[in-house]
Short mmCIF file of N, CA and C and ligand atoms in Angstrom, two decimals:
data_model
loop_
_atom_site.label_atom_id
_atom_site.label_comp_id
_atom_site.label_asym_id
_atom_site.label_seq_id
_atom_site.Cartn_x
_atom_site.Cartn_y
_atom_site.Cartn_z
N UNK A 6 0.66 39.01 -13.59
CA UNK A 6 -0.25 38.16 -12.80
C UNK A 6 0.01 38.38 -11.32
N UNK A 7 -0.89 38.70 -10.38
CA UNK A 7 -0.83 38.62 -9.04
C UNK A 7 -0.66 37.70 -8.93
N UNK A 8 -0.19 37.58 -7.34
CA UNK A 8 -0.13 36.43 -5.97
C UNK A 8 -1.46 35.51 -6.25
N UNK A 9 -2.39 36.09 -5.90
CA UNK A 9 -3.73 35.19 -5.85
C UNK A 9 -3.85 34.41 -6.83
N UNK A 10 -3.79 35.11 -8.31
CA UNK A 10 -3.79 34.47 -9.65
C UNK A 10 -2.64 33.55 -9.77
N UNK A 11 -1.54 33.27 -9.24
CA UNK A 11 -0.17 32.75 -9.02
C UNK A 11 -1.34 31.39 -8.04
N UNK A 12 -1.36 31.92 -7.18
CA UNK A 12 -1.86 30.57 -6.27
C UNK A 12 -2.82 29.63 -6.86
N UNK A 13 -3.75 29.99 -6.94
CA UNK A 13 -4.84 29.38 -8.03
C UNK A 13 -4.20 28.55 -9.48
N UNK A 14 -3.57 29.45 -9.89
CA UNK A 14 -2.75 28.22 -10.90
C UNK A 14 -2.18 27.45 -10.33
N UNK A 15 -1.46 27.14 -9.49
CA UNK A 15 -0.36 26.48 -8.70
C UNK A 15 -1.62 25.52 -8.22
N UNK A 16 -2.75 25.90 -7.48
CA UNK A 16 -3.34 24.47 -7.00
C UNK A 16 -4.31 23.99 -8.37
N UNK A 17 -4.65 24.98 -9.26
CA UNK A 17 -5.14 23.88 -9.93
C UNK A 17 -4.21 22.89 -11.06
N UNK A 18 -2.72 23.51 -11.62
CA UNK A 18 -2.01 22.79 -11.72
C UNK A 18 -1.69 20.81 -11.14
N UNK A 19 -1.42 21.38 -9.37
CA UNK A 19 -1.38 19.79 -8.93
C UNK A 19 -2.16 18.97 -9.11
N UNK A 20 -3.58 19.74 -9.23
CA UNK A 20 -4.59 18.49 -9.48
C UNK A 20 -4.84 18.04 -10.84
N UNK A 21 -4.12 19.05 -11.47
CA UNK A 21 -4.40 18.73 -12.69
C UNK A 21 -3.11 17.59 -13.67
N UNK A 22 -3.24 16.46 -13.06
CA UNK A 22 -2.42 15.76 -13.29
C UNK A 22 -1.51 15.19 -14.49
N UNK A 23 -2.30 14.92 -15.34
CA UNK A 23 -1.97 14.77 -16.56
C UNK A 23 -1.49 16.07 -17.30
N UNK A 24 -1.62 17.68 -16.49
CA UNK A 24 -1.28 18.78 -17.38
C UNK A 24 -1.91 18.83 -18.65
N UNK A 25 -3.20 18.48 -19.18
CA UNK A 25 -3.84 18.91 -19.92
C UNK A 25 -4.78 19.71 -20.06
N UNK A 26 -4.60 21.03 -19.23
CA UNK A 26 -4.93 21.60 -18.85
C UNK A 26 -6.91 22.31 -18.40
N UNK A 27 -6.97 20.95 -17.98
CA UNK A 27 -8.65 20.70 -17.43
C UNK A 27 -8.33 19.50 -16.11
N UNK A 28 -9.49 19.62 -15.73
CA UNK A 28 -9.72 18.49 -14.46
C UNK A 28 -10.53 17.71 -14.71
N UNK A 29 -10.20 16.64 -14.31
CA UNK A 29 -11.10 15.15 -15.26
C UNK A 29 -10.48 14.56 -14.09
N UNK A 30 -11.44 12.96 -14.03
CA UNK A 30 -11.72 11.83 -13.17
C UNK A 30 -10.12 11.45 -13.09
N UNK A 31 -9.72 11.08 -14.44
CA UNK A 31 -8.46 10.73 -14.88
C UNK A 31 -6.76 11.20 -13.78
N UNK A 32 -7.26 12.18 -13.54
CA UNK A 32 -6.95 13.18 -12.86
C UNK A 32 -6.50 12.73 -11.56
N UNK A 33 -7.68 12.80 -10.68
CA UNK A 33 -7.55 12.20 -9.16
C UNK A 33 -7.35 10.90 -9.06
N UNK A 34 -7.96 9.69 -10.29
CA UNK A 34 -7.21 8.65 -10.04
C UNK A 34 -5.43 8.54 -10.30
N UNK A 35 -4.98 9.30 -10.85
CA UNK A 35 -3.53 9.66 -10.72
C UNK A 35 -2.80 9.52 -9.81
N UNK A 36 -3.11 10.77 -9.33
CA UNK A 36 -3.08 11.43 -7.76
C UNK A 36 -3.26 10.71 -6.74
N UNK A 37 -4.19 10.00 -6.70
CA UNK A 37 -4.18 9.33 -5.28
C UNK A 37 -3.18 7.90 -5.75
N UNK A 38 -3.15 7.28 -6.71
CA UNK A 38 -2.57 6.24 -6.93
C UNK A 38 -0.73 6.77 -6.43
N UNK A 39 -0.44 7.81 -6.99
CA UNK A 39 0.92 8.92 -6.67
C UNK A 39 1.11 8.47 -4.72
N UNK A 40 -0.24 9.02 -4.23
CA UNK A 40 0.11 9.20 -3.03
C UNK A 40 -0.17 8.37 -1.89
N UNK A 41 -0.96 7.14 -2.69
CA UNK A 41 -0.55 5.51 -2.25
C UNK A 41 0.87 4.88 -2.14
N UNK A 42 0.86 4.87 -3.51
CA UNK A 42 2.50 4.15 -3.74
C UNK A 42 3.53 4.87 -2.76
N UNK A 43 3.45 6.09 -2.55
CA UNK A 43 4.47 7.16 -2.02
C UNK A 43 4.41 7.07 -0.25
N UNK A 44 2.86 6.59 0.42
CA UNK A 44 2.39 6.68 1.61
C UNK A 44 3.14 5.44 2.37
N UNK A 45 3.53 4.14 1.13
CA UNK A 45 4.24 3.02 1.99
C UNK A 45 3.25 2.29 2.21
N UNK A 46 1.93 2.31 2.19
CA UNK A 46 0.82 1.47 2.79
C UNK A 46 0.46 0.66 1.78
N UNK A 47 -0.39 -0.79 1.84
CA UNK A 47 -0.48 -1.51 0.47
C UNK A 47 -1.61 -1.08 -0.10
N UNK A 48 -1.42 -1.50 -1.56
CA UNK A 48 -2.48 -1.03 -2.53
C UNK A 48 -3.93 -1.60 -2.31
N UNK A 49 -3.81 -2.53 -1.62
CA UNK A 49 -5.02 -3.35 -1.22
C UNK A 49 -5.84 -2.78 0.26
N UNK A 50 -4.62 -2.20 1.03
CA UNK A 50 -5.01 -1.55 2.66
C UNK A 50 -6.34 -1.12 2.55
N UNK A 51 -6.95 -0.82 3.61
CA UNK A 51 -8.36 -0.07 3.57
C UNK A 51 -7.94 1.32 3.78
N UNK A 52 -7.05 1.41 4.08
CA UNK A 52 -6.43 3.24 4.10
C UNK A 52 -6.45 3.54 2.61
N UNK A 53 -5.58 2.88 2.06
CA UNK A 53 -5.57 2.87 -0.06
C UNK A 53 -7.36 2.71 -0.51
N UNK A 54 -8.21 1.76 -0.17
CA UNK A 54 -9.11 1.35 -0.45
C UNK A 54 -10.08 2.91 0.16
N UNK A 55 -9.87 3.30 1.33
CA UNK A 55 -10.28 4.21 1.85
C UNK A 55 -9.90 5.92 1.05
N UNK A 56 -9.13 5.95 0.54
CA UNK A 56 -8.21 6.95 -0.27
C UNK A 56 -8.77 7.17 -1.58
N UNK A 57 -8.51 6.08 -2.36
CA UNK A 57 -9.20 6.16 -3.61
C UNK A 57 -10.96 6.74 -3.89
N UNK A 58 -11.55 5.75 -2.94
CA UNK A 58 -12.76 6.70 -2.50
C UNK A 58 -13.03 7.97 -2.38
N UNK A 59 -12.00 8.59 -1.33
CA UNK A 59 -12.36 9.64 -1.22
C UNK A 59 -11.80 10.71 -2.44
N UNK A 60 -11.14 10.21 -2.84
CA UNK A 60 -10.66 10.72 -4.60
C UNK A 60 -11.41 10.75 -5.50
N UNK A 61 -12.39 9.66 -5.31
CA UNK A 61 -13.23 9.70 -6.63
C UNK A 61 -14.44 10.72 -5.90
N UNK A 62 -14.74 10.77 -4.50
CA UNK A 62 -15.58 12.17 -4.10
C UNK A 62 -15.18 13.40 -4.30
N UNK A 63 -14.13 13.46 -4.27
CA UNK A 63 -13.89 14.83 -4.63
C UNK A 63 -13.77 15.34 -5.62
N UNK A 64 -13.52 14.43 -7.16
CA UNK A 64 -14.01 14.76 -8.31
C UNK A 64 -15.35 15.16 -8.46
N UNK A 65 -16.24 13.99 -8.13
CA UNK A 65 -17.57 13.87 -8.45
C UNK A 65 -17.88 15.24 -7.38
N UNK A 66 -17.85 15.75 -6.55
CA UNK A 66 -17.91 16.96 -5.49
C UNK A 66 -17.94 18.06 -6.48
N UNK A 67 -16.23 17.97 -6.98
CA UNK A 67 -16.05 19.18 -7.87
C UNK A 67 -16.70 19.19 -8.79
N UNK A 68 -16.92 18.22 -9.80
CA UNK A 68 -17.42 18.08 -10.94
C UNK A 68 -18.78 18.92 -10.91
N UNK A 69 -19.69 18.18 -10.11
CA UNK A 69 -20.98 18.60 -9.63
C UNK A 69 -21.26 20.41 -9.46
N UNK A 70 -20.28 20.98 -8.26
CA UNK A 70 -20.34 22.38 -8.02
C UNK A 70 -19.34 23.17 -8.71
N UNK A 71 -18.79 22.41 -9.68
CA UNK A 71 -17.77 23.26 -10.99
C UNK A 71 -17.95 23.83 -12.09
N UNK A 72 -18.67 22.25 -12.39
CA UNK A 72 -18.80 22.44 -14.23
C UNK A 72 -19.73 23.22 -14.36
N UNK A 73 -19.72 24.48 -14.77
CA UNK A 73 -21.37 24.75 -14.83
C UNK A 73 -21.42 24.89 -16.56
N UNK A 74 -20.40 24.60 -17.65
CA UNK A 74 -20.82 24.37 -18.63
C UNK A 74 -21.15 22.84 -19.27
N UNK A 75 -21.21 22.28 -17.88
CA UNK A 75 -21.40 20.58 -18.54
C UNK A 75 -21.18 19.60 -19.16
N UNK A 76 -19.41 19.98 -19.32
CA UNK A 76 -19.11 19.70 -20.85
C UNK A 76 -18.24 18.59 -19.80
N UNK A 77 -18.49 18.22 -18.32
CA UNK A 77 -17.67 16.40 -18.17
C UNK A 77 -16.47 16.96 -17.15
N UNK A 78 -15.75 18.45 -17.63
CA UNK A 78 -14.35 18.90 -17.11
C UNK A 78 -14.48 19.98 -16.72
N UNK A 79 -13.44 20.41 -15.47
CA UNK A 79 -13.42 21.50 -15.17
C UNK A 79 -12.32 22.41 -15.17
N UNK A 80 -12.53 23.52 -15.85
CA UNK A 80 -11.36 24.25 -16.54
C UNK A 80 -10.71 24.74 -15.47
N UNK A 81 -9.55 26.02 -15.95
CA UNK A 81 -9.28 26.83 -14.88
C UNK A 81 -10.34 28.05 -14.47
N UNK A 82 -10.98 28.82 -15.09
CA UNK A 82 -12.14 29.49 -14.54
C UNK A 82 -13.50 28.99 -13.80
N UNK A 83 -13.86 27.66 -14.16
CA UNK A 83 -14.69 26.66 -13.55
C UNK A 83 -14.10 26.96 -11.83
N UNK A 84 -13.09 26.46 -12.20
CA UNK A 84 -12.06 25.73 -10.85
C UNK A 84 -12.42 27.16 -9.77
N UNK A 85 -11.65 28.49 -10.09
CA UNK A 85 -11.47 29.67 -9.87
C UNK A 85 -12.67 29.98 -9.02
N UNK A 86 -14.05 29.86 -9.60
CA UNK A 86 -15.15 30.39 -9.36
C UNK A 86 -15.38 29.50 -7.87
N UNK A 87 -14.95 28.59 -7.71
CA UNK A 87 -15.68 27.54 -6.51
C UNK A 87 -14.76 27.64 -5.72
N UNK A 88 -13.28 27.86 -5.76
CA UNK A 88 -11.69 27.04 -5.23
C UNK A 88 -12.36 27.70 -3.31
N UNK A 89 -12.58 29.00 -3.42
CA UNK A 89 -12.34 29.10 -1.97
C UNK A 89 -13.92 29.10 -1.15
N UNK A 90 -14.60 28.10 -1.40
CA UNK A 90 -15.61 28.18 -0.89
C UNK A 90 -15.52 27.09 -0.12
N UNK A 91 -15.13 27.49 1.66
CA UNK A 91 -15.51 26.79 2.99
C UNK A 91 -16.67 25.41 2.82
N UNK A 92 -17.74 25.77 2.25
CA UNK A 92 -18.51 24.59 2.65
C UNK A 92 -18.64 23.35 1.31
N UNK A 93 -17.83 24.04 0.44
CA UNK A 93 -17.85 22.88 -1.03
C UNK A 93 -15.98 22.06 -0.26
N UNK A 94 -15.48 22.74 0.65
CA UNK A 94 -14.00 22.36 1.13
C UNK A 94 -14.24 21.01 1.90
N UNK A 95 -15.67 21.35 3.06
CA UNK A 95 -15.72 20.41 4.17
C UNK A 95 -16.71 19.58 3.13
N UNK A 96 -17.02 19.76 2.14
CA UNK A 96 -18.14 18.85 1.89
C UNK A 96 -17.24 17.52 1.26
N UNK A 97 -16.46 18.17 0.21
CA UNK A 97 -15.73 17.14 -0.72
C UNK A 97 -14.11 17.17 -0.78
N UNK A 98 -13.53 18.32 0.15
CA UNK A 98 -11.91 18.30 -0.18
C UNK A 98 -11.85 17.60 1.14
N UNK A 99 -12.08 17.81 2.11
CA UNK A 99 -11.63 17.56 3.75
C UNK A 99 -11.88 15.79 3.65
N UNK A 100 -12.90 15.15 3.25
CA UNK A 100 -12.58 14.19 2.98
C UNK A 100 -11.69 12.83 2.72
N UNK A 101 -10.72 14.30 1.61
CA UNK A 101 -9.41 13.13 1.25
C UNK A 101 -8.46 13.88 1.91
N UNK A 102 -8.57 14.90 2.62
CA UNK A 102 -7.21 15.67 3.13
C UNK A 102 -7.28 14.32 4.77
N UNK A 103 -8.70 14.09 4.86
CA UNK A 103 -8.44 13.03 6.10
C UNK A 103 -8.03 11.69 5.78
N UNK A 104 -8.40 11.00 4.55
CA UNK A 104 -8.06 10.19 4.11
C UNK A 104 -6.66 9.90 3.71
N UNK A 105 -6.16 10.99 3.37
CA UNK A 105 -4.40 11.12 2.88
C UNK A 105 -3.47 11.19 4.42
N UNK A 106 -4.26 11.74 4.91
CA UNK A 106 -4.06 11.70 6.60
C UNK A 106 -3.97 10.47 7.34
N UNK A 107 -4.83 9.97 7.26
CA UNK A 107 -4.94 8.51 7.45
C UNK A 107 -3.60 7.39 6.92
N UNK A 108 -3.68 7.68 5.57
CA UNK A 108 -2.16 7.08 4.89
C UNK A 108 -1.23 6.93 5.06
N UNK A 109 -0.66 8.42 5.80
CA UNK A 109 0.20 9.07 6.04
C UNK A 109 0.86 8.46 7.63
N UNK A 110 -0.42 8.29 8.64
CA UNK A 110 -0.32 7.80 9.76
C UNK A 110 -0.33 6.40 9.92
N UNK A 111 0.80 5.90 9.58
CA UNK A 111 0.86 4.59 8.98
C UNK A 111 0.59 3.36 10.41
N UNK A 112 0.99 3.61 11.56
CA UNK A 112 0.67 2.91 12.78
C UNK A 112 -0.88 3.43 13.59
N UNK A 113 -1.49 4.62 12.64
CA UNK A 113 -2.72 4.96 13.19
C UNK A 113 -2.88 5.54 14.87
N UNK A 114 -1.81 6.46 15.02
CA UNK A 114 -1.50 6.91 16.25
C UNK A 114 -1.91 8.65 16.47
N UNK A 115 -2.53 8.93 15.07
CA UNK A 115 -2.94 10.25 15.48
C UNK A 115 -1.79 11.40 15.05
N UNK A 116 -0.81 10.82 14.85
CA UNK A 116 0.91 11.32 14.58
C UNK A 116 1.10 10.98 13.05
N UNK A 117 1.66 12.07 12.35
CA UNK A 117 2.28 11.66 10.93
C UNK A 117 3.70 12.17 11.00
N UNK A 118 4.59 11.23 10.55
CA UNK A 118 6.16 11.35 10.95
C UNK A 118 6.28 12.43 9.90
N UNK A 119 7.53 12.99 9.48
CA UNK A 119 8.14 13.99 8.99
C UNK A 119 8.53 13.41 7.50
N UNK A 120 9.27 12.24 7.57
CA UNK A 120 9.62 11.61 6.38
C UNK A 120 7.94 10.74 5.22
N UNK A 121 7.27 10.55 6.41
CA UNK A 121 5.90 10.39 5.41
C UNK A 121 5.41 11.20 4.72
N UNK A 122 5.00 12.12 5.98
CA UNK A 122 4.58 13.55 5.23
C UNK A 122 4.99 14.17 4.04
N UNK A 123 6.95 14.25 3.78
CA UNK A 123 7.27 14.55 2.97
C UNK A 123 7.23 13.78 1.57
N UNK A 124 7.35 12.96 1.64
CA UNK A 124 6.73 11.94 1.03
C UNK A 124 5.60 11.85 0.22
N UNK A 125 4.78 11.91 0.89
CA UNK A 125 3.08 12.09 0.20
C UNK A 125 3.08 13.16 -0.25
N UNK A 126 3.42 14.60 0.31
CA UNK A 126 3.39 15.69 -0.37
C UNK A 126 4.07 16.04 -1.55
N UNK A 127 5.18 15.45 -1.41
CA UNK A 127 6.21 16.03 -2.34
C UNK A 127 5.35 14.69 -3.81
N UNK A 128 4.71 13.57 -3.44
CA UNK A 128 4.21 12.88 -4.53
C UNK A 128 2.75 13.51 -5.27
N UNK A 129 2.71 14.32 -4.33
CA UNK A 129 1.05 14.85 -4.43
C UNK A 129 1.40 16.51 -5.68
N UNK A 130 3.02 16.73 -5.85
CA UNK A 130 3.49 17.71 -6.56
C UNK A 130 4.00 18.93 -6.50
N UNK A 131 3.98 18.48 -4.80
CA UNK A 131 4.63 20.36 -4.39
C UNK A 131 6.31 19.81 -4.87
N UNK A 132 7.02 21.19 -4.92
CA UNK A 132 8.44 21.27 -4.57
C UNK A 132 8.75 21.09 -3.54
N UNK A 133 10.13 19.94 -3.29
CA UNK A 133 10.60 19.45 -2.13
C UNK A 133 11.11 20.93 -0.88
N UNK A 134 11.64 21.40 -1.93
CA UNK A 134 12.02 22.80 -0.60
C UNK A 134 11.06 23.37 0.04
N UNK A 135 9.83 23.69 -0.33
CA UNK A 135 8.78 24.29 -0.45
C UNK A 135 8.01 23.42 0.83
N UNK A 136 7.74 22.17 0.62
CA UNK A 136 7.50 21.31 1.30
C UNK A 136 7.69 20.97 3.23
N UNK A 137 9.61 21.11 2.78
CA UNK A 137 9.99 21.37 3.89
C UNK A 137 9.99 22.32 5.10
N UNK A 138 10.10 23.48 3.79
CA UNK A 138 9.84 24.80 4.58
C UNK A 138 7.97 25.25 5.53
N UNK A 139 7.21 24.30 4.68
CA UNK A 139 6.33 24.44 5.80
C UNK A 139 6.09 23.91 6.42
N UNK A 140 6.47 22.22 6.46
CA UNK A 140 6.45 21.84 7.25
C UNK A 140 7.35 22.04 8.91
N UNK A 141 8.40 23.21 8.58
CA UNK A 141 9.07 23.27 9.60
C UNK A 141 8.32 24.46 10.20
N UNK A 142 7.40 25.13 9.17
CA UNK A 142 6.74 26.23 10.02
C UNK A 142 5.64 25.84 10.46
N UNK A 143 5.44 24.37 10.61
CA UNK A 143 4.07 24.11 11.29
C UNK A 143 4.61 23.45 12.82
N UNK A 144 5.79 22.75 12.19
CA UNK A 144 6.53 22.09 13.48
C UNK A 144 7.19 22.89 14.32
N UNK A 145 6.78 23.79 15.04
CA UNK A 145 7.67 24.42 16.16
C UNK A 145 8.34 24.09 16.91
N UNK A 146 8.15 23.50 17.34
CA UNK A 146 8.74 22.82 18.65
C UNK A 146 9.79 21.53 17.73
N UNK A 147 9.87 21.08 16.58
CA UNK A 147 10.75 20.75 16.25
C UNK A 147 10.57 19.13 16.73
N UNK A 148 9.38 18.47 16.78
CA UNK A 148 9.03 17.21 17.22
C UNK A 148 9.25 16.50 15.85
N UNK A 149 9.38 16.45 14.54
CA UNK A 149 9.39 15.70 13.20
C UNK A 149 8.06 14.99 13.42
N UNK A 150 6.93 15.40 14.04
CA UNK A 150 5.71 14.61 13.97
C UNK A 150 4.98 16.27 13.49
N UNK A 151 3.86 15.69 12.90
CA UNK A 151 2.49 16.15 12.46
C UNK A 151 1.66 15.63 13.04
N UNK A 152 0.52 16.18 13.80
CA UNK A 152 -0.78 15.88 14.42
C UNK A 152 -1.72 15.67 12.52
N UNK A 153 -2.43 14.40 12.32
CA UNK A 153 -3.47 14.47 11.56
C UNK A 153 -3.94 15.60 11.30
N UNK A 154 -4.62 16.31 12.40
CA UNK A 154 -5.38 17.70 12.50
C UNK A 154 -4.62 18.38 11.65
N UNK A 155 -3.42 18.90 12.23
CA UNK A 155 -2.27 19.90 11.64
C UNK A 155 -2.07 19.18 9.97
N UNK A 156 -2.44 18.21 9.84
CA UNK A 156 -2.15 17.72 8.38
C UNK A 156 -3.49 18.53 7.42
N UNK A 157 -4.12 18.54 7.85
CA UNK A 157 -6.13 19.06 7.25
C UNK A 157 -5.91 20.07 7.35
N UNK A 158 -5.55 21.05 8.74
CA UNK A 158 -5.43 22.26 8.64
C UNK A 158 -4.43 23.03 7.60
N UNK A 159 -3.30 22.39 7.18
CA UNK A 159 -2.30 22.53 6.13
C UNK A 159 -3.12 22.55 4.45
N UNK A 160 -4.07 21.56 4.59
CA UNK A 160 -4.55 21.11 3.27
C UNK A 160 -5.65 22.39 3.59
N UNK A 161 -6.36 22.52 4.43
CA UNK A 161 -7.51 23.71 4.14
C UNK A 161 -6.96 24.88 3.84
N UNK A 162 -5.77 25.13 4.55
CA UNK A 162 -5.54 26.55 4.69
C UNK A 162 -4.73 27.08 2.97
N UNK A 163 -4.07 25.68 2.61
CA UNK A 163 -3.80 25.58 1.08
C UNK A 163 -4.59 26.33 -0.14
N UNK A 164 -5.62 25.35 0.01
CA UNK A 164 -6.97 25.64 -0.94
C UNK A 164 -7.73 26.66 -0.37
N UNK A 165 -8.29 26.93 0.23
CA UNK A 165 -9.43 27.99 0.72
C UNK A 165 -9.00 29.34 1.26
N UNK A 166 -8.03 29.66 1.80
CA UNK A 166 -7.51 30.98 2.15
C UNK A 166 -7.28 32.05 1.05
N UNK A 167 -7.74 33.17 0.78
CA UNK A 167 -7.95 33.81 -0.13
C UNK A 167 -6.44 34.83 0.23
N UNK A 168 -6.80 35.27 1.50
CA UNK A 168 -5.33 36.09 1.43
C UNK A 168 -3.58 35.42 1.82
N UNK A 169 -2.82 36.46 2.51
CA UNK A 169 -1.46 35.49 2.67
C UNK A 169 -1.39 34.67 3.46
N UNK A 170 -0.62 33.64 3.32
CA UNK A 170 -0.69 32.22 3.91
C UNK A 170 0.42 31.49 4.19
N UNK A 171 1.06 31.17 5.57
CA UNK A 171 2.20 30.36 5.66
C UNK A 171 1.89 29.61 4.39
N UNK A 172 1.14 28.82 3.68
CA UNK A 172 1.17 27.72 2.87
C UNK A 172 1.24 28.08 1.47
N UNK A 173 1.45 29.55 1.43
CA UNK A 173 1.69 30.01 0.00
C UNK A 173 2.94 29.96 -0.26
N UNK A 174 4.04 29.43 0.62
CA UNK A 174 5.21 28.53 0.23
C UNK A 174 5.22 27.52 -0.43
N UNK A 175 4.30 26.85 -0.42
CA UNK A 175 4.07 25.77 -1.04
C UNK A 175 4.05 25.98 -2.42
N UNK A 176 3.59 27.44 -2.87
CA UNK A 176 3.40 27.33 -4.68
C UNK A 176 4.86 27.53 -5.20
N UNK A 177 5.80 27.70 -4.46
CA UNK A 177 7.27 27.64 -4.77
C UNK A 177 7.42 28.93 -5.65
N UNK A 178 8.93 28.83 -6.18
CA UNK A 178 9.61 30.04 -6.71
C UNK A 178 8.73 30.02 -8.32
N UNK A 179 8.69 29.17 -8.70
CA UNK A 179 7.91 29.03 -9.90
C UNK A 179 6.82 28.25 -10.61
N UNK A 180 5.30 29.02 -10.25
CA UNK A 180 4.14 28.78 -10.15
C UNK A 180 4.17 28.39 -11.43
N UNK A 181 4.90 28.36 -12.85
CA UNK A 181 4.33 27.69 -13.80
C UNK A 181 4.37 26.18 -13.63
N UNK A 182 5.73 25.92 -12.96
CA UNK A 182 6.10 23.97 -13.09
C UNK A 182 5.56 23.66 -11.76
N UNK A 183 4.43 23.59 -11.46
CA UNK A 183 4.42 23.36 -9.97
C UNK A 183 4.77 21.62 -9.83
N UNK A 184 5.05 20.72 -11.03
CA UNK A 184 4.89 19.65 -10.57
C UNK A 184 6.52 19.29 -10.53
N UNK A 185 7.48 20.67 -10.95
CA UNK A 185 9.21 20.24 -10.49
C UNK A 185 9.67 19.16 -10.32
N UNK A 186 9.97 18.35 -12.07
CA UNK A 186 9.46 17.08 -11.93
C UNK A 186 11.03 16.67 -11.69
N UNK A 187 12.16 17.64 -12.09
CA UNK A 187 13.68 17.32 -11.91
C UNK A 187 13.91 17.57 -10.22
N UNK A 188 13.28 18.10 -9.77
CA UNK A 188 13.60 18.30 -8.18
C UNK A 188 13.93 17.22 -7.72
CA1 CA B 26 -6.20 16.88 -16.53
CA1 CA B 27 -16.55 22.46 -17.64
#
């Protein structure tokens, strides 16, 4: 299996929450519930209230420009056929990458600390090393803050970049367990 084929499993893995190996509603309500509890913010917040939303768009997003056998779920070749398409990204992923953003920026200053970030991510299923390591290659200057922006640009460049990618650290040493649940 190539790199590319390596990556693509690896992101549809995280979303694929339950590991039954399809994407269902079931799914992103998981996931965002994961990266509520993990964000520190309350379950009731309009950031959480704001989150879940955008979770259930990005199913219904995918669902819509995925399934094209109709059968409710979207497999891994479903997934494959759509994953790096720019305008299905801004339509229905960028959404919750701002919304998780939002979470994340818990005083709403435009800034996401280092320990949040890791946090949400590492709940969202990457490997903690993996995690770190890009986040230190986004942080140059070594501030332990994330700009929002720099948080979206992390999440786009994740999903949609077809070739190599600082963020192909993220699929870690071993693309089968991406959810490294002993880490
Ligand atoms: Ca699933
Ligand atoms: Ca399907």
């Amino acid at each position: 299996m190539g790199v590319a084929e390596d990556r693509l499993r690896v992101r549809f893995g995280l979303l694929d929450a339950n590991s039954d190996g399809v994407l269902e509603q079931r799914d992103f309500e998981t996931l965002v519930e994961r990266v509520i509890a993990a964000s520190g913010a309350g379950e009731r917040s309009p950031e959480a209230v704001a989150a879940r939303t955008a979770a259930l768009g990005y199913w219904q997003g995918l669902r819509e420009h995925a399934d094209s056998d109709n059968d409710g779920v979207v497999d891994i070749d479903e997934f494959t056929a759509v994953v790096h398409d720019q305008e299905a990204f801004d339509r229905y992923v960028r959404p919750y990458a701002e919304a998780t953003a939002a979470l994340a920026d818990g005083d709403n200053d435009g800034q996401v600390q280092r320990d949040r970030y890791l946090a949400i991510v590492k709940a969202s299923g990457f490997p903690s090393e993996a995690v770190e390591t890009v986040f230190a290659g986004f942080d140059a200057e070594g501030s332990e803050r994330l700009t929002r922006s720099g948080w979206i640009d992390i999440v786009e460049g994740f999903y949609t970049r077809r070739g190599a990618h600082f963020t192909d650290r993220l699929s870690g040493p071993d693309p089968g367990s991406p959810h490294g649940a002993d880490r």
